PDB file of C-alpha atoms and ligand atoms in Angstrom:
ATOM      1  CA  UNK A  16     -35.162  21.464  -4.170  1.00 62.00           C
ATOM      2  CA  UNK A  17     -36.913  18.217  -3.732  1.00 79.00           C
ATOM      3  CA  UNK A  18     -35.785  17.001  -7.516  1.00 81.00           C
ATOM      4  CA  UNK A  19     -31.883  18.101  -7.012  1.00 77.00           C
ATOM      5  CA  UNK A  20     -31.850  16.831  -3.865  1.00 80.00           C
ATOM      6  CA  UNK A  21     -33.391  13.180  -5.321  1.00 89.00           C
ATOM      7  CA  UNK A  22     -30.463  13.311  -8.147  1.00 92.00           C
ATOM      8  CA  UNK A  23     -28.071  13.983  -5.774  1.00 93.00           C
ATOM      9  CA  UNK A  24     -28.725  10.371  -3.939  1.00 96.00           C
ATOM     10  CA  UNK A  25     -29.014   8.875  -7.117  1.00 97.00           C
ATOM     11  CA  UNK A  26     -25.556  10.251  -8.141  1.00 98.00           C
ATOM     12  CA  UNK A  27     -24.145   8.914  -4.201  1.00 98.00           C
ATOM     13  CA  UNK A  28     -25.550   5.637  -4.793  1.00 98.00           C
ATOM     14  CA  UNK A  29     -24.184   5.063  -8.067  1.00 98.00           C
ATOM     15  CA  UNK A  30     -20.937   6.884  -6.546  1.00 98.00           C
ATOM     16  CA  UNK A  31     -20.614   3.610  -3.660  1.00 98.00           C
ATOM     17  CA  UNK A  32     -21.537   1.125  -6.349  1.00 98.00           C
ATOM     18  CA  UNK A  33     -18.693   2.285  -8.240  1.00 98.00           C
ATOM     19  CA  UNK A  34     -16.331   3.022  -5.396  1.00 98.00           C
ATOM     20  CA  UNK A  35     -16.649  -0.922  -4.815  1.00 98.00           C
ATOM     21  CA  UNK A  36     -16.310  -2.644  -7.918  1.00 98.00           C
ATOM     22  CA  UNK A  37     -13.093  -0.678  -7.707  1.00 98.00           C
ATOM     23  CA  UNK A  38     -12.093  -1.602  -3.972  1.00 98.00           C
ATOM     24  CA  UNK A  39     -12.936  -5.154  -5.248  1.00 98.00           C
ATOM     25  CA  UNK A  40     -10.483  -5.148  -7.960  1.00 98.00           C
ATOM     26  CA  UNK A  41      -8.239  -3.591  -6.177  1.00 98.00           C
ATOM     27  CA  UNK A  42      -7.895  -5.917  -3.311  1.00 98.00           C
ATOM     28  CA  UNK A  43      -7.743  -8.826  -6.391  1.00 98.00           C
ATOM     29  CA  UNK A  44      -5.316  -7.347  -8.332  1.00 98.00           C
ATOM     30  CA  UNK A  45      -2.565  -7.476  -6.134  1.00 98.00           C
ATOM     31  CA  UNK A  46      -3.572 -11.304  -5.041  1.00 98.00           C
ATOM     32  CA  UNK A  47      -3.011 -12.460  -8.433  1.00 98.00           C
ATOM     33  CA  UNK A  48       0.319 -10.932  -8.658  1.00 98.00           C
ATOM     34  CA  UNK A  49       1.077 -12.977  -5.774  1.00 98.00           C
ATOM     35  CA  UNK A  50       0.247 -16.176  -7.617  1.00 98.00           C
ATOM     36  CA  UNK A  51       1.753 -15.034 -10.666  1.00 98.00           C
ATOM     37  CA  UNK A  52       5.106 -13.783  -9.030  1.00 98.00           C
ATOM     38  CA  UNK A  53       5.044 -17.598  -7.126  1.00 97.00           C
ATOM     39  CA  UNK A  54       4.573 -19.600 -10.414  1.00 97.00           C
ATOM     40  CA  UNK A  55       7.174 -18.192 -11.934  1.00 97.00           C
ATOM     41  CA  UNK A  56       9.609 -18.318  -9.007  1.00 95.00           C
ATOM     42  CA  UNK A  57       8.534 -22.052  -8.553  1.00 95.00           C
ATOM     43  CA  UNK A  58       9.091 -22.272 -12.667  1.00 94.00           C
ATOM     44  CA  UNK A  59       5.363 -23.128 -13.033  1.00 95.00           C
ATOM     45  CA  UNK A  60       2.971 -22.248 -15.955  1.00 95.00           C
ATOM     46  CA  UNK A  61       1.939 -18.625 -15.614  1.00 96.00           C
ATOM     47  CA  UNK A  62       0.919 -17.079 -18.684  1.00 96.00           C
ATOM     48  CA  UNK A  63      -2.770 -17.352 -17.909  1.00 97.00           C
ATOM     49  CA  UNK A  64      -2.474 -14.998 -15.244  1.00 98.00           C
ATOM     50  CA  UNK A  65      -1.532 -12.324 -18.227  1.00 98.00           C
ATOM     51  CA  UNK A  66      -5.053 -13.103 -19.257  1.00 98.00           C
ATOM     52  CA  UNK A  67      -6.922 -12.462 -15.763  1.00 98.00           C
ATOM     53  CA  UNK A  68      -4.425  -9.323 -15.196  1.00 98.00           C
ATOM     54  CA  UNK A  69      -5.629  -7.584 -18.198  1.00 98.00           C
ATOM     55  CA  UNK A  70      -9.216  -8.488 -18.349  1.00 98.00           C
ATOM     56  CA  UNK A  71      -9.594  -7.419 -14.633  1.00 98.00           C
ATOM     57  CA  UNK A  72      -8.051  -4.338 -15.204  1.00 98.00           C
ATOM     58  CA  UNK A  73      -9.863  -3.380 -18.678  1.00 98.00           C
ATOM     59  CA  UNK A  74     -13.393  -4.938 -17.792  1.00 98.00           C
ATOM     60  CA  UNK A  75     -13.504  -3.927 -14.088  1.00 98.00           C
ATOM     61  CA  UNK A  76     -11.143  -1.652 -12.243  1.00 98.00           C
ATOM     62  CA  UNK A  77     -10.710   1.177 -14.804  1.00 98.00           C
ATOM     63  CA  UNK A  78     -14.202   1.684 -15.620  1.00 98.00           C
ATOM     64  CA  UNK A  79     -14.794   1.558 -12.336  1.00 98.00           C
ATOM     65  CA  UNK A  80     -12.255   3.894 -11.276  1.00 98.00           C
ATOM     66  CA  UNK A  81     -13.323   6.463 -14.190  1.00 98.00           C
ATOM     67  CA  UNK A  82     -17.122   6.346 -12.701  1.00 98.00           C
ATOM     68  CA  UNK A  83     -16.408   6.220  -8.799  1.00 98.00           C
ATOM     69  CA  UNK A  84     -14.236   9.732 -10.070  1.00 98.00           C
ATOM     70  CA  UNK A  85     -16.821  10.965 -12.454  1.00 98.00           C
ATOM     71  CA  UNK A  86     -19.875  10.118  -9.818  1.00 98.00           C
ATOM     72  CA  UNK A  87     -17.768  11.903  -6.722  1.00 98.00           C
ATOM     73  CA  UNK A  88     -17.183  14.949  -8.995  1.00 97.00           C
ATOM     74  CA  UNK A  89     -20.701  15.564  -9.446  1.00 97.00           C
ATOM     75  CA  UNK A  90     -21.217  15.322  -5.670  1.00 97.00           C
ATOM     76  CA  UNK A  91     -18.510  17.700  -5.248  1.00 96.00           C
ATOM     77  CA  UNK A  92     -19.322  19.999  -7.191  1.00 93.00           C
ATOM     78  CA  UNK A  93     -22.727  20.398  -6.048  1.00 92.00           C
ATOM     79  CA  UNK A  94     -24.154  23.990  -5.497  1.00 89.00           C
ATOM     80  CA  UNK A  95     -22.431  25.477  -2.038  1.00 90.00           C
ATOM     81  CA  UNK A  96     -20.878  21.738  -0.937  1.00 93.00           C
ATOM     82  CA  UNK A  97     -16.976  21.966  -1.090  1.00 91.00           C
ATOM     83  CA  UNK A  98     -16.868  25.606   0.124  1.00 93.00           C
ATOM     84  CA  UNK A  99     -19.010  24.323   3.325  1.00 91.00           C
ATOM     85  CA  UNK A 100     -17.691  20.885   3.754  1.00 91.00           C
ATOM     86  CA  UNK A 101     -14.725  20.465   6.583  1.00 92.00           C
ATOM     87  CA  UNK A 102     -11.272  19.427   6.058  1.00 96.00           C
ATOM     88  CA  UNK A 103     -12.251  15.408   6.183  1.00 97.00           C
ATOM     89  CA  UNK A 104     -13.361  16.554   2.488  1.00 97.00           C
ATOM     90  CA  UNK A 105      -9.753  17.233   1.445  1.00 97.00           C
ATOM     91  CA  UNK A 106      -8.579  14.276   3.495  1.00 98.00           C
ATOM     92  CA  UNK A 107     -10.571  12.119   1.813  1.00 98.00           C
ATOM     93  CA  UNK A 108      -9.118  13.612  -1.567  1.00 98.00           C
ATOM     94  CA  UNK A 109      -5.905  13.363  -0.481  1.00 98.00           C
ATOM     95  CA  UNK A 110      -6.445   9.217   0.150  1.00 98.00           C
ATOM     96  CA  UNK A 111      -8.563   8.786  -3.056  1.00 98.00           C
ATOM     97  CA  UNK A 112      -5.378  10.540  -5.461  1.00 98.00           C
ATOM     98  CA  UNK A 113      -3.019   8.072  -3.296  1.00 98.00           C
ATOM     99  CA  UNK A 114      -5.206   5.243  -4.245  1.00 98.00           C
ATOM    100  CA  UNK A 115      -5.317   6.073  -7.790  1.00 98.00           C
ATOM    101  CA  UNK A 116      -1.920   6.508  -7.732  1.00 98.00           C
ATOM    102  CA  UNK A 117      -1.660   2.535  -6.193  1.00 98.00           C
ATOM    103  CA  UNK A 118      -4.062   1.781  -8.922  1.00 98.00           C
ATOM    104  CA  UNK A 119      -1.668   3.343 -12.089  1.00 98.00           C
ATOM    105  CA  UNK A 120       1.249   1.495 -10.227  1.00 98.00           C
ATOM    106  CA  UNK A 121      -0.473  -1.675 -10.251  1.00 98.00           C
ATOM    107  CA  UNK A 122      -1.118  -1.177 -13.978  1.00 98.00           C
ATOM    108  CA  UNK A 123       2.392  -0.516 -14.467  1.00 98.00           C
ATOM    109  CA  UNK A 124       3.204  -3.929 -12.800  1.00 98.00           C
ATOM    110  CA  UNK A 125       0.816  -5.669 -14.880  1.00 98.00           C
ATOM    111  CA  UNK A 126       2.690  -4.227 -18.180  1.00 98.00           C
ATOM    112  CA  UNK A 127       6.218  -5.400 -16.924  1.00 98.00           C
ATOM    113  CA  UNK A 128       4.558  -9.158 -15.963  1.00 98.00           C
ATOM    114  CA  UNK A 129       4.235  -9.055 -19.532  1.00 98.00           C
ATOM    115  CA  UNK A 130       8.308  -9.984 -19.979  1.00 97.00           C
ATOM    116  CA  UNK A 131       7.989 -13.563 -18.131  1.00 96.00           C
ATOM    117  CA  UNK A 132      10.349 -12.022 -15.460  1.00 97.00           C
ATOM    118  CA  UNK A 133       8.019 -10.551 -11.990  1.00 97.00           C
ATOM    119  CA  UNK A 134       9.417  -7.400 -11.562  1.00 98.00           C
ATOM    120  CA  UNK A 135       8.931  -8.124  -7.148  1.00 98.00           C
ATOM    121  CA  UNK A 136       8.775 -11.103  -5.362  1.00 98.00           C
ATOM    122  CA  UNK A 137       5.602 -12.369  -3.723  1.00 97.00           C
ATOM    123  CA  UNK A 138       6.245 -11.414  -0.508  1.00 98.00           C
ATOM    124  CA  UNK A 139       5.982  -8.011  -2.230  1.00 98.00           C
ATOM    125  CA  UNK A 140       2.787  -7.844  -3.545  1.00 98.00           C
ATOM    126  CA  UNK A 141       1.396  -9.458  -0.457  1.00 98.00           C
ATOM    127  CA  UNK A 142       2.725  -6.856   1.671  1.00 98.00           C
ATOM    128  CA  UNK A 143       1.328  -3.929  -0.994  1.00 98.00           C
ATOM    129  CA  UNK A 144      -1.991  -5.713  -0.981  1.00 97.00           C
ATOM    130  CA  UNK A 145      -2.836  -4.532   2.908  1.00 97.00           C
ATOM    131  CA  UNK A 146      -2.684  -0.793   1.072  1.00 97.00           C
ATOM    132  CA  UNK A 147      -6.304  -0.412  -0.248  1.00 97.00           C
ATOM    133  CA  UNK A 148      -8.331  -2.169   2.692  1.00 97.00           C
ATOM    134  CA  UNK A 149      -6.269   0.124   4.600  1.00 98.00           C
ATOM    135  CA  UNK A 150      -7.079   3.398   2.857  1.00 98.00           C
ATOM    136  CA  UNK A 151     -10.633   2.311   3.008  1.00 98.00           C
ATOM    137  CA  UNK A 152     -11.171   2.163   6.440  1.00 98.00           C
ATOM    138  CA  UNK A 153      -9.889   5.718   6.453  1.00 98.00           C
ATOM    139  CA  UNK A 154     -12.126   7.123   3.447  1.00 98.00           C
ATOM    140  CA  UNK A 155     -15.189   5.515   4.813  1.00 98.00           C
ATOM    141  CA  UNK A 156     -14.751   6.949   8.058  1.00 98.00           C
ATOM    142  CA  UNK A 157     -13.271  10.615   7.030  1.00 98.00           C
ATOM    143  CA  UNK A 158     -16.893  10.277   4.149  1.00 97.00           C
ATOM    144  CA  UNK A 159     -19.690   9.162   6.739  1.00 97.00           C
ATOM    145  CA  UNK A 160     -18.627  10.571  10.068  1.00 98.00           C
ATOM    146  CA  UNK A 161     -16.564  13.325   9.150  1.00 97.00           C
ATOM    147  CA  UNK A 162     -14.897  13.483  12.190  1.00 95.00           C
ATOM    148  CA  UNK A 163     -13.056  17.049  11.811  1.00 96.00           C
TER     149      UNK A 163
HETATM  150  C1  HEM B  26     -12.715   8.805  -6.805  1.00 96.18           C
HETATM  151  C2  HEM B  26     -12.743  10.014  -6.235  1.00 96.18           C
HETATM  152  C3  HEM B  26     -13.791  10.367  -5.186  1.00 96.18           C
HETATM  153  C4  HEM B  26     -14.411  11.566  -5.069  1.00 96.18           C
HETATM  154  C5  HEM B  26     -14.156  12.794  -5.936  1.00 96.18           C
HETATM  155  C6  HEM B  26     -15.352  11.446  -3.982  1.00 96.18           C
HETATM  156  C7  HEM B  26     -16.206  12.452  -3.527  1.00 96.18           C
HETATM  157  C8  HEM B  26     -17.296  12.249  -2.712  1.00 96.18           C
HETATM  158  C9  HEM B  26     -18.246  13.265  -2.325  1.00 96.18           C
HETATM  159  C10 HEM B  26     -18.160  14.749  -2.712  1.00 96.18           C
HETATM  160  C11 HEM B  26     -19.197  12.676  -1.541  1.00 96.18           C
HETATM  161  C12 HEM B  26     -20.416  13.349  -0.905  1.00 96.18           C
HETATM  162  C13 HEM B  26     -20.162  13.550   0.584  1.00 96.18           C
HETATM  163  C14 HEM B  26     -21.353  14.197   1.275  1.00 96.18           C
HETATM  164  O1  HEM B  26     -22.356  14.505   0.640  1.00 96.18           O
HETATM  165  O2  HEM B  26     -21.286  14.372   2.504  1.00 96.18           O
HETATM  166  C15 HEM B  26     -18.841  11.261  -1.427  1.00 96.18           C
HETATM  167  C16 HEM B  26     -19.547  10.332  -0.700  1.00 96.18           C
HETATM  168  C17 HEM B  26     -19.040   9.107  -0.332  1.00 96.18           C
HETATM  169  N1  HEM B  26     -17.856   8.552  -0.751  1.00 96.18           N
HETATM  170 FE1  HEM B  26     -16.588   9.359  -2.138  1.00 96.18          FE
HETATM  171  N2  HEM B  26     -15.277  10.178  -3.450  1.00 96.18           N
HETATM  172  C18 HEM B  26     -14.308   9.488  -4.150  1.00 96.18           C
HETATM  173  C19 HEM B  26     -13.894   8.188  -3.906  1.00 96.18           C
HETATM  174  C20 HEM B  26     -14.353   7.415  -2.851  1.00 96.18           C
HETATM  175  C21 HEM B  26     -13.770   6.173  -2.404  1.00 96.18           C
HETATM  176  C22 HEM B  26     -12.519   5.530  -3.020  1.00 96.18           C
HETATM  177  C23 HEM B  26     -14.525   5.719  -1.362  1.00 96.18           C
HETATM  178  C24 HEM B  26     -14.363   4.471  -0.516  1.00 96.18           C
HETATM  179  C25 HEM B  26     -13.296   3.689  -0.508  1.00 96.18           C
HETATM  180  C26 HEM B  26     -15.613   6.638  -1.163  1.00 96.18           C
HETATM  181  C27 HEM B  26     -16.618   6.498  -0.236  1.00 96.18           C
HETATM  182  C28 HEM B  26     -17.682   7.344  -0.112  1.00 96.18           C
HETATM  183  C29 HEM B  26     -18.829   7.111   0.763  1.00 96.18           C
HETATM  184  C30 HEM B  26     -19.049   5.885   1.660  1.00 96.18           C
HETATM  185  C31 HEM B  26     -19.698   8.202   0.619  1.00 96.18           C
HETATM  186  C32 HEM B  26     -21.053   8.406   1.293  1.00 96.18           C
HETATM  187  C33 HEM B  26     -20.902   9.350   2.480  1.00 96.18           C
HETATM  188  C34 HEM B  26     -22.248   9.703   3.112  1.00 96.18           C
HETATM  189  O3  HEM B  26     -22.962  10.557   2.569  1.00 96.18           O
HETATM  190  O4  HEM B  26     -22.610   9.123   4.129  1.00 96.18           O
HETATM  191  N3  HEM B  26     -15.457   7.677  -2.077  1.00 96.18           N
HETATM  192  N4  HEM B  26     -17.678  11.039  -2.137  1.00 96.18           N
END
């Protein structure tokens, strides 16, 4: 019981090292779109941004995204857990698939950047990028206190 119960921290630790490369991306992402929306609204250079865009996305946020899910699986589906655990479990779920969601819409946006033409203004993406510090706060709390 000892040795599952050993793996099973390892798996949670690896599952928050994960969870925040992701967060971290995710509250980038959206930053650079504001800069790249603004350069090309003030008709500045702003094809490196393509660069950034991509390479964040492909180096850190979908791995990231792929092992926070794979690691949080593997907690879930430990012996007796989800049939025990209280609705903050399927709360939390609920916020994580919204997230991902955010995070496939954000790759979307990245595609379309790809024309020259921002497909929202600025003031968009800054208002979009309150969505994942948001979502955290909630996760976090619904994951460690698991207030219901
Ligand atoms: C990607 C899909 C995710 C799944 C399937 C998942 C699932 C889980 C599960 C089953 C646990 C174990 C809970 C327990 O033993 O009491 C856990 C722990 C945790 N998760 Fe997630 N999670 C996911 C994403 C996230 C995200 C996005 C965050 C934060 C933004 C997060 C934060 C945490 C934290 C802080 C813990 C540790 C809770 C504790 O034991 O104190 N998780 N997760």
């Amino acid at each position: 019981m000892d040795f599952v119960w050993q793996i099973s921290a390892w798996v949670e630790a690896f599952h928050i090292i994960s969870v925040m490369f992701w967060m971290a991306g995710m509250y980038y992402l959206p930053r650079l779109f504001v800069y790249h929306a603004e350069a090309i609204e003030g008709g500045r250079e702003h094809r490196v941004f393509e660069k950034m865009e991509a390479n964040l996305l492909r180096i850190i946020m979908n791995p990231a995204m792929i092992a926070a899910w794979t690691f949080g699986l593997l907690l879930f589906t430990r012996p007796g857990f989800a049939l025990g655990a209280g609705f903050w479990l399927w709360t939390k779920l609920a916020l994580v698939v919204i997230l991902s969601g955010y995070h496939g819409f954000l790759a979307v946006e990245r595609k379309k950047f790809l024309s020259g033409v921002a497909p929202h203004s600025s003031r968009f993406y800054r208002m979009i990028n309150e969505i994942p510090p948001v979502l955290t706060v909630f996760i976090v709390i619904l994951a460690v206190v698991k207030p219901f």
